[in-house]
Short mmCIF file of C-alpha atoms in Angstrom, two decimals:
data_model
loop_
_atom_site.label_atom_id
_atom_site.label_comp_id
_atom_site.label_asym_id
_atom_site.label_seq_id
_atom_site.Cartn_x
_atom_site.Cartn_y
_atom_site.Cartn_z
CA MET A 21 -33.20 10.91 14.81
CA GLN A 22 -36.33 13.16 15.59
CA GLU A 23 -36.41 13.89 11.84
CA ILE A 24 -36.86 10.45 11.19
CA LEU A 25 -39.61 9.92 13.61
CA SER A 26 -41.45 13.38 12.49
CA ALA A 27 -40.81 12.78 8.79
CA LEU A 28 -44.43 12.23 8.02
CA ASP A 29 -46.13 14.15 10.74
CA GLY A 30 -47.74 16.29 8.23
CA LEU A 31 -49.59 13.42 6.69
CA LEU A 32 -50.35 11.01 9.61
CA PRO A 33 -51.67 12.60 12.65
CA ARG A 34 -49.20 12.12 15.66
CA ALA A 35 -47.08 9.80 13.44
CA SER A 36 -43.81 10.58 15.65
CA GLU A 37 -45.55 9.65 18.84
CA HIS A 38 -46.91 6.32 17.26
CA ALA A 39 -43.54 5.46 15.81
CA ALA A 40 -41.90 5.67 19.12
CA ALA A 41 -44.74 3.75 20.86
CA ALA A 42 -44.35 0.96 18.12
CA MET A 43 -41.02 -0.22 19.51
CA HIS A 44 -40.63 -2.18 22.74
CA GLY A 45 -37.72 -3.11 24.72
CA SER A 46 -34.67 -1.49 26.21
CA GLY A 47 -30.98 -1.97 26.52
CA ARG A 48 -27.84 -1.04 24.70
CA TYR A 49 -26.69 -3.48 22.13
CA TRP A 50 -24.17 -1.49 19.98
CA SER A 51 -21.34 0.49 21.40
CA GLY A 52 -19.48 3.61 19.64
CA PRO A 53 -19.53 7.29 19.53
CA LEU A 54 -23.01 7.60 17.55
CA ASP A 55 -26.29 6.38 18.66
CA VAL A 56 -26.80 3.98 16.06
CA GLN A 57 -29.49 1.90 18.05
CA ARG A 58 -31.92 4.88 18.12
CA LEU A 59 -31.34 5.58 14.55
CA ALA A 60 -32.50 1.89 13.80
CA VAL A 61 -35.30 1.96 16.08
CA SER A 62 -36.37 5.30 14.65
CA GLY A 63 -36.54 3.80 11.20
CA VAL A 64 -38.53 0.42 12.15
CA GLY A 65 -41.05 2.49 14.24
CA LEU A 66 -41.70 4.88 11.53
CA ALA A 67 -42.28 1.95 9.01
CA ALA A 68 -44.41 0.06 11.49
CA THR A 69 -46.75 3.11 12.07
CA CYS A 70 -47.21 3.53 8.59
CA ALA A 71 -47.96 0.16 7.81
CA GLN A 72 -50.58 -0.11 10.65
CA GLN A 73 -52.14 3.08 9.27
CA LEU A 74 -52.27 1.63 5.81
CA ALA A 75 -53.84 -1.56 7.28
CA HIS A 76 -56.50 0.28 9.10
CA SER A 77 -57.34 2.24 6.10
CA LEU A 78 -57.95 -1.02 4.33
CA GLY A 79 -60.54 -1.99 6.99
CA ARG A 80 -58.17 -4.04 9.17
CA GLU A 81 -58.45 -2.06 12.32
CA ASP A 82 -57.62 -5.04 14.27
CA ARG A 83 -54.09 -5.46 13.20
CA VAL A 84 -51.39 -4.15 15.29
CA ILE A 85 -47.84 -3.75 14.00
CA THR A 86 -44.99 -3.40 16.62
CA ALA A 87 -41.51 -4.67 16.99
CA ARG A 88 -39.16 -5.62 19.87
CA LEU A 89 -35.70 -4.25 20.23
CA PRO A 90 -33.75 -7.70 20.18
CA GLU A 91 -35.69 -8.40 16.88
CA VAL A 92 -34.64 -4.95 15.19
CA ILE A 93 -31.10 -5.59 16.36
CA ALA A 94 -30.97 -9.10 14.73
CA ALA A 95 -32.76 -7.92 11.63
CA PHE A 96 -30.27 -5.08 11.00
CA GLY A 97 -27.33 -7.58 11.51
CA SER A 98 -29.32 -10.45 9.46
CA VAL A 99 -26.57 -11.29 7.14
CA SER A 100 -24.19 -12.27 10.02
CA HIS A 101 -26.93 -14.86 11.13
CA LEU A 102 -27.33 -16.41 7.71
CA ARG A 103 -25.75 -19.71 6.94
CA LEU A 104 -25.39 -21.32 3.65
CA ASP A 105 -24.86 -25.02 3.78
CA GLY A 106 -23.74 -24.52 7.26
CA GLN A 107 -21.11 -21.95 6.69
CA SER A 108 -21.39 -18.33 7.33
CA LEU A 109 -21.25 -15.93 4.39
CA PRO A 110 -17.86 -13.88 3.67
CA GLY A 111 -18.02 -10.38 4.59
CA PHE A 112 -16.39 -7.54 2.28
CA ALA A 113 -14.46 -8.74 -0.66
CA PRO A 114 -10.76 -8.35 -0.47
CA CYS A 115 -10.69 -5.13 -2.55
CA SER A 116 -13.53 -3.68 -0.49
CA GLY A 117 -12.35 -1.64 2.61
CA PHE A 118 -10.08 0.95 3.81
CA PHE A 119 -6.85 1.53 2.09
CA PRO A 120 -4.04 3.93 2.88
CA VAL A 121 -3.55 6.94 0.29
CA ALA A 122 -0.82 9.58 0.06
CA ASP A 123 -2.79 11.90 2.24
CA GLY A 124 -5.04 9.77 4.28
CA TRP A 125 -7.42 6.89 3.79
CA LEU A 126 -9.76 5.56 1.10
CA ARG A 127 -12.88 3.39 1.23
CA THR A 128 -13.64 1.20 -1.84
CA HIS A 129 -16.46 -0.92 -2.65
CA ALA A 130 -15.82 -3.99 -5.02
CA ASN A 131 -18.13 -6.85 -3.65
CA TYR A 132 -19.60 -7.08 -7.02
CA PRO A 133 -17.71 -8.47 -9.96
CA HIS A 134 -18.49 -5.36 -12.17
CA HIS A 135 -17.40 -3.06 -9.54
CA ARG A 136 -14.13 -4.92 -9.04
CA GLU A 137 -13.37 -4.69 -12.82
CA ARG A 138 -14.01 -0.94 -13.05
CA LEU A 139 -11.66 -0.45 -9.95
CA PHE A 140 -8.98 -2.48 -11.59
CA ARG A 141 -9.52 -0.57 -15.01
CA ALA A 142 -9.32 2.84 -13.10
CA LEU A 143 -5.93 2.06 -11.39
CA ASP A 144 -4.56 0.12 -14.44
CA ILE A 145 -4.06 -3.14 -12.20
CA THR A 146 -5.02 -6.63 -12.86
CA HIS A 147 -4.95 -8.55 -9.39
CA ASP A 148 -6.06 -7.99 -5.80
CA ASP A 149 -2.55 -7.38 -4.45
CA ALA A 150 -1.62 -4.81 -6.66
CA LEU A 151 -4.71 -2.64 -5.25
CA ALA A 152 -2.84 -1.38 -2.09
CA PRO A 153 0.41 0.02 -3.64
CA ALA A 154 -1.60 1.45 -6.74
CA LEU A 155 -3.65 3.73 -4.07
CA ALA A 156 -0.53 4.29 -1.98
CA ARG A 157 0.85 6.37 -4.95
CA LEU A 158 -2.19 8.66 -5.15
CA THR A 159 -4.02 11.26 -3.12
CA GLY A 160 -7.57 10.50 -1.73
CA GLU A 161 -9.05 12.96 -4.39
CA GLN A 162 -6.99 11.55 -7.27
CA ALA A 163 -8.14 7.98 -6.41
CA GLU A 164 -11.55 8.66 -5.90
CA SER A 165 -11.83 10.70 -8.89
CA ARG A 166 -10.19 8.05 -11.14
CA ILE A 167 -12.31 5.36 -9.75
CA VAL A 168 -15.58 7.16 -10.04
CA ALA A 169 -14.88 8.22 -13.65
CA GLU A 170 -14.60 4.63 -14.36
CA GLY A 171 -18.11 3.85 -12.93
CA GLY A 172 -16.30 2.29 -9.64
CA ILE A 173 -17.16 3.05 -5.99
CA ALA A 174 -14.93 4.81 -3.72
CA ALA A 175 -14.87 7.75 -1.56
CA ARG A 176 -12.14 9.46 0.55
CA VAL A 177 -12.25 9.24 4.30
CA ALA A 178 -13.15 12.87 5.53
CA THR A 179 -14.03 14.38 8.83
CA GLU A 180 -17.52 15.56 9.58
CA GLN A 181 -16.43 18.99 9.27
CA GLU A 182 -14.78 18.43 5.88
CA TRP A 183 -18.01 17.02 4.68
CA ARG A 184 -20.30 19.68 5.87
CA ALA A 185 -17.86 22.43 4.52
CA ASP A 186 -17.80 20.76 0.96
CA ALA A 187 -21.56 20.33 1.07
CA ALA A 188 -23.39 22.52 -1.77
CA SER A 189 -26.21 23.30 0.64
CA THR A 190 -28.04 22.35 3.83
CA PRO A 191 -28.90 18.75 3.77
CA GLY A 192 -32.46 18.42 2.67
CA PRO A 193 -35.16 16.25 4.43
CA TRP A 194 -34.78 12.68 5.10
CA LEU A 195 -37.93 11.85 3.18
CA GLU A 196 -39.03 14.26 0.68
CA LEU A 197 -42.82 13.92 -0.51
CA THR A 198 -44.17 15.02 -3.71
CA PRO A 199 -47.92 15.15 -3.94
CA ALA A 200 -49.72 13.26 -6.68
CA ASP A 201 -51.52 15.20 -9.35
CA THR A 202 -54.50 12.86 -8.76
CA PRO A 203 -55.49 11.12 -5.59
CA VAL A 204 -53.46 7.83 -4.62
CA ARG A 205 -56.27 5.52 -3.73
CA LEU A 206 -55.93 1.87 -2.43
CA PHE A 207 -57.69 -1.05 -4.04
CA ASP A 208 -60.95 -1.93 -2.23
CA ARG A 209 -60.05 -5.51 -1.32
CA ALA A 210 -62.93 -5.70 1.36
CA GLY A 211 -65.63 -4.63 -1.21
CA SER A 212 -66.58 -1.76 1.12
CA GLY A 213 -65.95 0.90 -1.48
CA ALA A 214 -64.06 2.93 1.12
CA SER A 215 -61.19 5.01 -0.07
CA THR A 216 -59.86 2.71 -2.48
CA ARG A 217 -58.32 2.65 -6.14
CA SER A 218 -60.75 1.04 -8.52
CA SER A 219 -59.70 -2.17 -10.53
CA ASP A 220 -60.00 0.01 -13.82
CA SER A 221 -57.35 2.65 -12.62
CA ALA A 222 -54.93 -0.20 -11.54
CA GLY A 223 -55.27 -1.80 -14.76
CA CYS A 224 -56.38 -5.22 -13.61
CA PRO A 225 -59.54 -7.23 -12.81
CA SER A 226 -60.01 -7.64 -9.26
CA GLY A 227 -60.68 -11.35 -9.26
CA SER A 228 -57.65 -12.58 -11.14
CA ALA A 229 -53.95 -12.89 -10.65
CA GLU A 230 -52.71 -11.96 -14.23
CA GLY A 231 -49.06 -11.24 -15.26
CA PRO A 232 -46.36 -11.49 -12.78
CA PHE A 233 -48.47 -11.14 -9.45
CA ALA A 234 -49.21 -14.25 -7.57
CA ALA A 235 -52.72 -13.64 -5.84
CA PRO A 236 -55.99 -12.08 -7.18
CA ARG A 237 -57.14 -8.92 -5.64
CA GLY A 238 -59.87 -10.30 -3.46
CA THR A 239 -57.64 -12.98 -2.04
CA THR A 240 -58.65 -13.18 1.53
CA SER A 241 -55.85 -13.12 4.26
CA LEU A 242 -55.12 -12.16 7.76
CA THR A 243 -51.97 -10.35 6.82
CA PRO A 244 -52.15 -6.42 7.20
CA LEU A 245 -50.83 -5.57 3.61
CA ALA A 246 -52.50 -8.41 1.56
CA GLY A 247 -53.41 -7.35 -1.72
CA VAL A 248 -50.91 -4.58 -1.91
CA ARG A 249 -48.95 -5.04 -4.99
CA VAL A 250 -45.30 -3.82 -5.15
CA VAL A 251 -42.80 -3.69 -7.96
CA SER A 252 -39.10 -3.45 -6.80
CA LEU A 253 -36.18 -2.15 -9.07
CA THR A 254 -33.80 -2.20 -6.30
CA ARG A 255 -30.68 -3.90 -5.25
CA VAL A 256 -28.28 -4.55 -2.42
CA ILE A 257 -29.66 -3.74 1.18
CA ALA A 258 -31.64 -0.57 1.32
CA GLY A 259 -34.48 -0.95 -1.30
CA PRO A 260 -34.69 -4.80 -0.89
CA THR A 261 -35.04 -4.19 2.86
CA ALA A 262 -38.18 -2.13 2.15
CA ALA A 263 -39.57 -4.68 -0.13
CA LYS A 264 -38.96 -7.54 2.37
CA PHE A 265 -40.50 -5.61 5.04
CA LEU A 266 -43.92 -4.92 2.83
CA ALA A 267 -43.70 -8.68 1.89
CA ALA A 268 -43.46 -9.84 5.63
CA LEU A 269 -46.54 -7.95 6.05
CA GLY A 270 -48.39 -9.60 3.20
CA ALA A 271 -47.98 -7.42 0.21
CA ASP A 272 -47.28 -9.09 -3.03
CA VAL A 273 -43.84 -7.88 -4.20
CA LEU A 274 -42.04 -8.55 -7.47
CA ARG A 275 -38.23 -7.84 -7.64
CA ILE A 276 -36.68 -7.31 -11.22
CA ASP A 277 -32.88 -7.65 -11.79
CA PRO A 278 -31.02 -7.26 -15.18
CA PRO A 279 -29.85 -10.74 -16.12
CA ALA A 280 -26.16 -9.18 -16.75
CA LEU A 281 -25.80 -8.06 -13.12
CA PRO A 282 -27.37 -10.90 -10.96
CA GLU A 283 -27.70 -10.16 -7.26
CA LEU A 284 -24.85 -11.90 -5.01
CA LEU A 285 -26.36 -14.99 -3.63
CA GLY A 286 -25.98 -14.20 0.07
CA GLN A 287 -27.59 -10.88 -0.53
CA HIS A 288 -30.28 -12.50 -2.34
CA LEU A 289 -30.92 -14.96 0.47
CA ASP A 290 -30.77 -12.26 3.11
CA THR A 291 -33.10 -9.63 1.57
CA ASP A 292 -35.45 -11.72 -0.70
CA PRO A 293 -37.65 -13.75 1.78
CA GLY A 294 -41.27 -13.51 0.69
CA VAL A 295 -40.23 -11.80 -2.53
CA ARG A 296 -40.63 -13.19 -5.98
CA CYS A 297 -37.66 -12.58 -8.31
CA VAL A 298 -37.24 -12.32 -11.84
CA SER A 299 -34.43 -11.55 -14.22
CA TRP A 300 -35.69 -9.17 -17.22
CA ASP A 301 -33.66 -7.37 -19.72
CA LEU A 302 -35.73 -4.17 -19.69
CA ALA A 303 -34.08 -3.08 -22.73
CA ASP A 304 -35.98 -5.85 -24.60
CA PRO A 305 -39.09 -4.32 -25.88
CA ALA A 306 -40.93 -7.52 -24.94
CA ARG A 307 -39.68 -7.37 -21.28
CA ALA A 308 -40.43 -3.61 -21.26
CA ASP A 309 -44.04 -4.32 -22.05
CA ASP A 310 -43.98 -7.15 -19.18
CA LEU A 311 -42.89 -4.51 -16.84
CA ALA A 312 -45.67 -2.13 -18.10
CA ASP A 313 -48.14 -4.61 -17.52
CA ALA A 314 -46.82 -5.20 -13.95
CA LEU A 315 -46.91 -1.57 -13.08
CA ASP A 316 -50.39 -1.06 -14.54
CA ALA A 317 -51.41 -3.61 -11.97
CA ALA A 318 -49.07 -2.39 -9.12
CA ASP A 319 -49.71 -0.16 -6.22
CA VAL A 320 -46.13 0.67 -5.42
CA LEU A 321 -43.05 1.07 -7.34
CA LEU A 322 -39.68 0.97 -5.58
CA THR A 323 -36.58 2.33 -7.35
CA GLY A 324 -32.97 2.45 -5.76
CA TYR A 325 -30.67 2.57 -9.02
CA ARG A 326 -28.23 5.65 -9.36
CA PRO A 327 -30.03 8.85 -10.25
CA GLY A 328 -30.50 9.19 -13.88
CA SER A 329 -29.55 5.38 -14.71
CA LEU A 330 -33.27 4.37 -15.36
CA THR A 331 -34.01 7.53 -17.68
CA ASP A 332 -33.27 5.76 -20.87
CA LEU A 333 -35.62 2.89 -20.06
CA GLY A 334 -38.29 5.45 -19.48
CA LEU A 335 -38.25 4.70 -15.68
CA ASP A 336 -37.33 8.21 -14.38
CA ALA A 337 -39.67 9.75 -11.88
CA ALA A 338 -41.43 12.32 -14.44
CA SER A 339 -41.83 9.39 -16.94
CA ILE A 340 -43.32 7.12 -14.30
CA ARG A 341 -45.44 9.83 -13.13
CA ASP A 342 -46.94 10.38 -16.53
CA ARG A 343 -47.42 6.84 -17.50
CA PHE A 344 -48.58 5.33 -14.28
CA PRO A 345 -50.18 8.31 -12.24
CA HIS A 346 -51.80 5.69 -9.87
CA LEU A 347 -48.44 4.37 -8.60
CA VAL A 348 -46.93 5.43 -5.37
CA HIS A 349 -43.33 5.61 -6.73
CA VAL A 350 -40.47 5.63 -4.01
CA GLU A 351 -37.21 6.69 -5.06
CA LEU A 352 -33.82 6.07 -3.05
CA SER A 353 -30.84 8.00 -3.55
CA ALA A 354 -27.58 7.79 -1.31
CA TRP A 355 -26.53 11.55 -1.86
CA GLU A 356 -28.19 14.80 -1.72
CA PRO A 357 -29.28 15.50 -5.43
CA SER A 358 -27.43 19.14 -5.34
CA GLY A 359 -24.62 17.99 -3.33
CA PRO A 360 -21.04 17.36 -4.49
CA ARG A 361 -21.88 13.60 -5.04
CA GLY A 362 -25.14 14.00 -6.47
CA GLY A 363 -25.94 11.46 -9.24
CA ARG A 364 -23.02 9.08 -7.96
CA ARG A 365 -23.56 5.48 -7.02
CA GLY A 366 -23.61 4.96 -3.17
CA PHE A 367 -23.16 2.25 -0.76
CA ASP A 368 -23.64 2.36 3.04
CA SER A 369 -19.92 1.85 3.74
CA ILE A 370 -19.04 4.68 1.18
CA VAL A 371 -21.54 7.21 2.55
CA GLN A 372 -20.00 6.51 5.95
CA ALA A 373 -16.43 7.25 4.65
CA ALA A 374 -17.54 10.34 2.84
CA THR A 375 -19.61 12.06 5.58
CA GLY A 376 -17.18 11.66 8.77
CA ILE A 377 -18.84 8.44 10.33
CA ALA A 378 -15.72 6.37 9.41
CA HIS A 379 -13.72 9.02 11.13
CA HIS A 380 -15.93 9.27 14.26
CA TYR A 381 -15.23 5.27 14.40
CA GLY A 382 -11.68 5.51 13.97
CA ALA A 383 -9.00 4.28 16.29
CA ARG A 384 -5.44 3.29 16.70
CA ASP A 385 -4.43 -0.37 15.76
CA GLU A 386 -1.93 -2.45 17.53
CA HIS A 387 0.83 -0.80 15.89
CA GLY A 388 -0.31 2.62 17.01
CA ARG A 389 -1.55 3.83 13.60
CA TRP A 390 -4.76 5.34 13.42
CA ARG A 391 -7.22 3.73 10.89
CA PRO A 392 -10.82 4.56 10.06
CA GLY A 393 -13.65 2.53 11.40
CA ALA A 394 -17.21 1.54 10.63
CA LEU A 395 -20.62 1.27 12.22
CA PRO A 396 -21.40 -2.08 13.79
CA VAL A 397 -23.78 -3.13 11.11
CA GLN A 398 -24.88 -1.34 7.87
CA THR A 399 -27.28 0.66 9.71
CA LEU A 400 -27.78 3.57 7.04
CA ASP A 401 -28.97 1.02 4.25
CA HIS A 402 -31.39 -0.69 6.73
CA THR A 403 -32.82 2.42 8.10
CA ALA A 404 -33.02 4.01 4.50
CA GLY A 405 -34.99 0.76 3.52
CA TYR A 406 -37.61 1.28 6.23
CA GLY A 407 -37.82 4.89 5.37
CA MET A 408 -38.87 3.74 1.86
CA ALA A 409 -41.38 1.27 3.24
CA ALA A 410 -42.72 4.28 5.36
CA ALA A 411 -42.99 6.48 2.38
CA ALA A 412 -44.82 3.81 0.47
#
């Protein structure tokens, strides 16, 4: 957890101290063998500290950004509090969960229809009830390999020791920062000329709200991040959590999703408050131009798709840095790039299974059979989201 608190100490003086001080409250809300609560608090504290530092650099020295522990607990479990037409949202889909395999357990993720289709194709099945028998005939490695080869989501449940033994190298830093070739300067929204990006470098006039962004640069607001523009190419929980946090503090956030893969309704309602969402096919040259206009006008780009999946669209890190050098580009990856799963799709529950967390939370059921368990909330996703917001 100290690595999270100190992730930006080299850039922000006493960042770890301020991150710890940004949190208020005490008590133990989540039980279990791992200190999940401290993980959550560390991520939120770092994001709050960085947001306050940014607000101060914009001349808003009177803005104080803190969080109370009960609010953090509620935010990390937000989907469980959400009601749609008075009804709670369904949890994991029937084909998402732990399933016995010939030599242990496998975790699958099939909440999204396209992932369910790939799972079925990999195992040559046609209905939900066929999943458990199909997996029981395979080893964990066989099942994982087949499903991943079809673009599906699965991971064998491993112990922490197995995970560390299989890792290609010592895990890298939680946040890895690559300095820009040119200084990243924020727009002068107060007209003071202090440490800002000019309107020319951002590609938009300071007094207009052109393109997809709602507010002109000169809009007066009491919110800490008013005038900061963010484009979010992220899905599910982690990236949208970063976008939601920045939007809550006043940033103008635009989320772009592909029409063929719409976000789940409950996920959208939970993660997109304050965020304007559009559905653009970025393979369409006209929409690609729209995105380029948005990126010209933006300050921050968040990307959270599988590593390499945006390259054909010219949205890989190298291309973004070349075409839009003014942007702060924050990339999210579930896996260590050089590790055994580098380049794969990743979800919180799958990372838990692969890294030993699910094993740590395992227990005997009512029949005396051991089965893996899970963190009380999707802590890895949420904390990663606050880490993205801090990096931005």
